[in-house]
Coordinates of N, CA and C in Angstrom, one line a residue:
X14 N 0.9 -1.3 0.1 CA 0.0 0.0 -0.1 C 1.1 1.4 0.2
X15 N 0.6 1.9 -0.9 CA 1.6 3.3 -1.0 C 0.7 4.6 -0.3
X16 N 1.5 5.1 0.8 CA 1.1 6.4 1.5 C 1.4 7.6 0.8
X17 N 0.6 8.5 0.7 CA 0.6 9.8 0.1 C 1.3 10.8 1.1
X18 N 2.5 11.7 1.0 CA 2.5 12.6 1.9 C 2.5 13.8 1.3
X19 N 2.0 14.4 2.3 CA 1.8 16.2 1.7 C 3.1 17.0 2.2
X20 N 3.8 17.8 1.6 CA 4.6 18.9 2.0 C 4.3 19.8 2.1
X21 N 4.7 20.7 3.1 CA 4.2 22.2 3.1 C 5.5 22.9 3.1
X22 N 5.5 23.8 2.3 CA 7.0 24.9 2.4 C 6.3 26.2 3.3
X23 N 7.4 26.2 4.4 CA 7.1 27.7 5.0 C 8.4 28.5 4.5
X24 N 7.8 29.9 4.3 CA 8.8 30.6 4.0 C 9.3 31.9 4.8
X25 N 10.1 31.3 5.2 CA 11.0 31.9 6.5 C 11.4 33.2 6.3
X26 N 11.9 33.5 4.9 CA 12.4 34.7 4.5 C 11.3 35.8 4.8
X27 N 10.1 35.6 4.5 CA 8.8 36.3 4.7 C 8.5 36.8 6.0
X28 N 8.9 35.8 7.1 CA 8.9 36.2 8.4 C 9.8 37.1 9.1
X29 N 11.0 37.3 8.3 CA 12.1 38.0 9.0 C 11.9 39.5 8.8
X30 N 12.3 40.4 9.6 CA 11.8 41.8 9.7 C 12.9 42.6 8.7
X31 N 13.9 42.0 7.9 CA 14.7 42.8 7.3 C 14.5 42.7 5.7
X32 N 13.4 41.6 5.2 CA 13.1 41.7 4.1 C 13.8 40.5 3.4
X33 N 13.9 40.3 1.9 CA 14.4 39.2 1.4 C 15.7 39.3 1.3
X34 N 16.3 38.0 1.8 CA 17.9 38.1 1.6 C 18.2 38.2 0.2
X35 N 19.7 38.4 -0.1 CA 20.2 38.5 -1.2 C 20.1 37.2 -2.2
X36 N 20.2 36.2 -1.8 CA 20.5 35.0 -2.3 C 21.5 35.0 -3.4
X37 N 21.3 34.6 -4.3 CA 22.3 34.4 -5.3 C 22.4 35.7 -6.5
X38 N 21.1 36.3 -6.6 CA 21.3 37.1 -7.6 C 20.6 38.6 -7.0
X39 N 19.2 38.3 -6.0 CA 18.8 39.6 -6.0 C 19.2 40.4 -4.6
X40 N 19.2 41.7 -4.8 CA 19.5 42.5 -3.5 C 18.7 42.5 -2.4
X41 N 18.9 42.9 -1.3 CA 18.0 43.1 -0.3 C 17.5 44.5 -0.4
X42 N 16.4 44.7 0.1 CA 15.6 46.0 -0.1 C 16.3 46.9 1.0
X43 N 17.1 48.1 0.2 CA 17.6 48.9 1.1 C 17.8 50.1 -0.1
X44 N 18.4 51.4 0.7 CA 18.5 52.4 0.0 C 20.2 52.6 -0.3
X45 N 20.8 51.4 0.2 CA 22.3 51.3 -0.1 C 22.7 51.1 -1.5
X46 N 23.7 51.4 -2.2 CA 24.2 51.2 -3.3 C 24.5 49.6 -3.8
X47 N 24.6 48.9 -2.5 CA 25.1 47.4 -2.7 C 24.6 46.6 -1.2
X48 N 24.4 45.6 -1.4 CA 24.2 44.6 -0.1 C 25.2 43.3 0.0
X49 N 25.4 43.1 1.0 CA 26.4 41.7 1.3 C 25.5 40.7 2.0
X50 N 25.4 39.3 1.5 CA 24.8 38.4 2.0 C 25.9 37.3 2.4
X51 N 25.9 36.7 3.5 CA 26.7 35.6 4.0 C 25.9 34.5 4.2
X52 N 26.2 33.3 3.6 CA 25.6 32.2 3.7 C 26.2 31.0 4.7
X53 N 25.5 30.0 5.1 CA 26.0 29.2 6.2 C 27.3 28.7 6.2
X54 N 27.8 28.8 5.0 CA 29.0 28.2 4.7 C 30.2 29.3 4.8
X55 N 29.8 30.4 5.2 CA 30.5 31.7 5.2 C 30.9 32.1 3.8
X56 N 30.1 31.7 2.7 CA 30.3 32.0 1.5 C 29.7 33.7 1.5
X57 N 30.7 34.6 0.6 CA 30.0 36.1 0.8 C 29.4 36.2 -0.8
X58 N 28.2 37.0 -0.8 CA 27.7 37.3 -2.2 C 27.5 38.7 -1.9
X59 N 28.0 39.7 -2.8 CA 27.8 41.0 -3.0 C 26.8 41.3 -4.1
X60 N 25.8 42.0 -3.9 CA 24.8 42.4 -4.9 C 24.6 44.1 -5.1
X61 N 24.5 44.4 -6.4 CA 24.3 45.8 -6.5 C 22.8 46.0 -6.3
X62 N 22.5 47.2 -6.1 CA 21.0 47.7 -5.8 C 20.7 48.5 -6.9
X63 N 19.5 49.1 -7.1 CA 19.0 50.3 -7.8 C 19.7 51.6 -7.5
X64 N 20.1 51.5 -6.1 CA 20.7 52.7 -5.9 C 22.1 53.1 -6.2
X65 N 22.4 54.6 -6.5 CA 24.0 54.9 -6.9 C 24.5 55.7 -5.8
X66 N 26.1 55.9 -6.0 CA 26.4 56.7 -4.9 C 26.6 58.0 -6.0
X67 N 26.0 59.0 -5.2 CA 25.9 60.4 -5.8 C 27.6 60.6 -5.5
X68 N 27.6 62.1 -6.6 CA 29.1 62.6 -6.5 C 29.4 62.8 -5.3
X69 N 30.8 62.6 -4.9 CA 31.1 63.2 -3.5 C 32.3 64.2 -3.7
X70 N 32.3 65.2 -2.9 CA 33.2 66.4 -2.9 C 34.6 65.9 -2.7
X71 N 35.5 66.4 -2.9 CA 37.1 66.2 -2.9 C 37.2 66.9 -1.5
X72 N 38.4 66.0 -0.9 CA 39.0 66.6 0.7 C 38.1 66.0 1.6
X73 N 37.0 65.4 1.6 CA 36.2 65.1 2.7 C 35.9 63.6 2.7
X74 N 35.9 63.1 3.9 CA 35.4 61.6 4.2 C 34.3 61.5 3.8
X75 N 33.9 60.5 3.0 CA 32.4 60.2 2.7 C 31.8 58.5 3.1
X76 N 31.0 58.4 3.9 CA 30.6 57.1 4.5 C 29.7 56.5 3.7
X77 N 29.9 55.2 3.1 CA 29.0 54.5 2.1 C 28.5 53.2 3.3
X78 N 27.2 53.6 3.4 CA 26.6 52.5 4.4 C 26.2 51.3 3.3
X79 N 25.9 49.9 3.9 CA 25.6 48.8 3.2 C 24.8 47.8 4.1
X80 N 24.1 47.3 3.8 CA 23.4 46.2 4.7 C 24.5 44.9 4.6
X81 N 24.3 44.0 5.8 CA 25.1 42.6 5.7 C 23.7 41.8 6.4
X82 N 23.3 40.8 5.4 CA 22.3 40.0 5.5 C 23.2 38.5 5.9
X83 N 22.9 38.0 7.2 CA 23.8 36.9 7.6 C 22.6 35.7 7.6
X84 N 22.5 35.1 6.7 CA 21.4 34.0 6.5 C 22.0 32.7 7.2
X85 N 23.2 32.5 7.5 CA 24.0 31.4 8.1 C 24.2 31.7 9.8
X86 N 24.0 32.9 10.1 CA 24.1 33.6 12.0 C 25.6 33.1 11.8
X87 N 26.5 33.6 10.8 CA 28.0 33.5 11.1 C 28.3 34.1 11.7
X88 N 29.3 33.8 12.9 CA 30.3 34.8 13.8 C 31.5 34.7 13.5
X89 N 32.6 35.9 13.3 CA 33.6 36.3 12.9 C 33.8 37.3 12.2
X90 N 34.9 37.8 11.5 CA 35.3 38.7 11.0 C 34.8 38.8 9.6
X91 N 34.1 39.9 8.9 CA 34.0 40.2 7.6 C 34.9 41.3 7.2
X92 N 36.0 40.7 6.1 CA 37.0 41.7 5.8 C 36.8 42.2 4.2
X93 N 37.3 43.3 4.2 CA 36.8 44.1 2.8 C 38.4 44.4 2.2
X94 N 38.7 44.2 1.2 CA 39.9 44.4 0.4 C 39.9 45.0 -0.6
X95 N 40.8 46.2 -0.8 CA 40.5 46.8 -2.1 C 42.2 47.3 -2.7
X96 N 42.4 47.2 -4.1 CA 43.6 47.9 -4.4 C 43.7 49.2 -4.3
X97 N 44.9 49.6 -4.4 CA 45.0 51.2 -4.1 C 44.6 51.9 -5.4
X98 N 43.9 53.1 -5.4 CA 43.8 53.7 -6.5 C 44.3 55.0 -6.2
X99 N 44.5 55.3 -7.5 CA 45.6 56.9 -7.2 C 44.6 58.1 -7.1
X100 N 44.8 58.8 -6.1 CA 44.3 60.0 -5.9 C 43.1 59.6 -4.9
X101 N 42.7 58.2 -4.5 CA 41.6 58.0 -3.7 C 42.3 57.3 -2.3
X102 N 41.5 57.6 -1.1 CA 42.0 57.1 0.0 C 40.8 56.1 0.3
X103 N 41.2 54.9 0.7 CA 39.9 54.1 1.3 C 39.8 53.5 2.7
X104 N 39.1 53.5 3.5 CA 39.0 53.2 4.8 C 37.9 51.8 4.6
X105 N 38.8 50.7 4.8 CA 37.8 49.5 4.7 C 38.1 48.9 5.9
X106 N 37.3 49.0 7.1 CA 37.3 48.3 8.2 C 36.9 46.9 8.3
X107 N 37.4 46.0 9.2 CA 36.9 44.9 9.4 C 35.6 45.0 10.0
X108 N 34.5 44.1 9.7 CA 33.3 44.3 10.5 C 33.2 42.8 11.3
X109 N 32.7 42.9 12.5 CA 32.7 41.9 13.3 C 31.2 41.0 13.2
X110 N 31.0 40.2 12.8 CA 29.9 39.1 12.2 C 29.2 38.9 13.8
X111 N 28.1 39.4 14.3 CA 27.5 38.7 15.6 C 26.7 37.8 15.5
X112 N 26.4 37.3 14.2 CA 25.5 36.2 14.0 C 23.9 36.6 14.1
X113 N 23.8 37.7 14.3 CA 22.4 38.5 13.8 C 22.2 38.1 12.6
X114 N 20.9 38.3 12.1 CA 20.5 38.1 10.9 C 20.7 39.4 10.0
X115 N 20.7 40.4 10.6 CA 20.9 41.8 9.7 C 21.9 42.8 10.6
X116 N 23.0 43.3 10.0 CA 23.8 44.2 10.4 C 24.2 45.3 9.6
X117 N 24.5 46.3 9.9 CA 25.0 47.5 9.1 C 26.4 47.6 9.1
X118 N 26.9 47.5 7.8 CA 28.4 48.0 7.5 C 28.7 49.4 6.8
X119 N 29.8 49.7 6.8 CA 30.2 50.9 6.0 C 31.7 50.7 5.6
X120 N 31.8 51.2 4.5 CA 33.3 52.0 4.0 C 33.2 53.4 3.9
X121 N 34.6 53.8 4.1 CA 34.8 55.4 3.8 C 35.6 55.5 2.5
X122 N 35.4 56.7 2.0 CA 36.4 57.1 0.8 C 36.5 58.9 1.0
X123 N 37.8 59.0 0.4 CA 37.7 60.6 0.4 C 39.0 60.7 -1.0
X124 N 38.6 61.7 -1.6 CA 39.1 61.9 -2.9 C 40.2 63.3 -2.8
X125 N 41.4 63.1 -3.5 CA 42.2 64.1 -3.6 C 41.8 65.4 -4.7
X126 N 41.5 64.7 -5.7 CA 41.1 65.6 -7.0 C 39.9 65.3 -7.6
X127 N 39.0 65.8 -8.3 CA 38.0 65.5 -9.1 C 38.2 64.7 -10.1
X128 N 37.5 63.2 -10.1 CA 38.0 62.4 -10.8 C 36.6 61.4 -10.9
X129 N 36.9 60.5 -12.0 CA 35.8 59.2 -11.8 C 36.4 57.9 -11.6
X130 N 36.5 57.1 -10.7 CA 37.1 55.8 -10.7 C 36.4 54.4 -10.4
X131 N 37.1 53.6 -10.8 CA 36.6 52.1 -10.5 C 37.4 51.6 -9.4
X132 N 36.6 51.4 -8.2 CA 37.2 50.7 -6.9 C 36.7 49.2 -7.0
X133 N 37.5 48.3 -7.0 CA 37.1 46.9 -6.9 C 37.2 46.7 -5.3
X134 N 36.3 46.2 -4.6 CA 36.1 45.7 -3.3 C 35.9 44.0 -3.3
X135 N 36.9 43.6 -2.5 CA 36.7 42.1 -2.3 C 36.3 41.7 -0.9
X136 N 35.2 41.0 -0.7 CA 34.8 40.7 0.6 C 34.9 39.2 1.1
X137 N 35.2 38.9 2.2 CA 35.8 37.7 2.8 C 35.2 37.5 3.9
X138 N 34.6 36.4 4.5 CA 34.2 36.2 5.5 C 35.2 34.8 6.5
X139 N 35.4 35.0 7.4 CA 36.2 34.0 8.2 C 37.7 33.7 7.3
X140 N 38.1 34.7 6.7 CA 39.5 34.6 6.1 C 39.5 33.4 5.0
X141 N 38.1 33.2 4.3 CA 38.3 32.3 3.2 C 37.7 33.1 2.1
X142 N 37.6 32.5 0.9 CA 37.3 33.0 -0.6 C 35.7 33.3 -0.4
X143 N 35.5 33.9 -1.3 CA 34.0 34.4 -1.2 C 33.1 33.2 -2.0
X144 N 32.1 33.6 -2.4 CA 31.0 32.7 -3.0 C 31.6 32.0 -4.4
X145 N 31.0 31.4 -5.2 CA 31.2 30.8 -6.5 C 31.4 32.2 -7.3
X146 N 32.5 31.8 -8.4 CA 33.0 32.7 -9.3 C 33.2 33.9 -8.6
X147 N 32.9 35.2 -9.1 CA 33.3 36.3 -8.6 C 32.2 37.2 -7.7
X148 N 31.2 36.3 -7.1 CA 29.9 37.2 -6.4 C 30.7 37.7 -5.1
X149 N 31.5 37.6 -4.6 CA 32.1 38.4 -3.5 C 32.9 39.6 -3.7
X150 N 33.0 39.8 -5.4 CA 33.8 41.2 -5.6 C 32.6 42.1 -6.0
X151 N 32.8 43.4 -5.9 CA 32.3 44.5 -6.6 C 33.2 45.5 -7.3
X152 N 32.6 46.1 -8.2 CA 33.4 47.2 -8.9 C 32.3 48.3 -8.5
X153 N 32.9 49.3 -7.7 CA 32.1 50.4 -7.5 C 32.5 51.5 -8.2
X154 N 31.8 52.3 -9.2 CA 32.2 53.2 -10.0 C 31.9 54.8 -9.1
X155 N 32.9 55.6 -8.5 CA 32.8 56.5 -7.7 C 33.1 57.7 -8.6
X156 N 32.6 58.9 -8.2 CA 32.8 60.3 -9.0 C 32.8 61.2 -7.7
X157 N 34.1 62.2 -8.2 CA 34.2 63.2 -6.9 C 34.1 64.5 -8.0
X158 N 33.7 65.6 -7.0 CA 33.5 66.9 -7.6 C 34.3 67.7 -7.1
X159 N 34.9 69.2 -7.1 CA 35.2 70.1 -6.5 C 34.4 70.5 -5.0
X160 N 34.9 70.7 -4.0 CA 34.4 70.9 -2.9 C 33.8 72.4 -2.9

């Protein structure tokens, strides 16, 4: 005799207060220019949003905030690395992952002269490489104008 089993899907993401997690392709709902998602294996996925970084004035430090969605409740360090860019200073602090489902992160940038640059940022959790392919890297186009 064959038994029929009915499976029920529970959408846990819909119950979370921070909106949809970034997953492989879709960013979270945010006003930030990008979002970071960390899965249970500590793989990092960086996704662009529809928001862009406005033109920044030269000589001043500017903060770029972004959400960190921790779908795996991973604890440890999230490190951001970037190659030097002439005329640009980057402040890329390590972020301590507390295991909370959502945290806020930030990077800071300062320009010496008016310019347009492509800044490549690489994100690593727990000292390991990021997600599959280059999902843990982001090219951020930044523009500065005279103060």
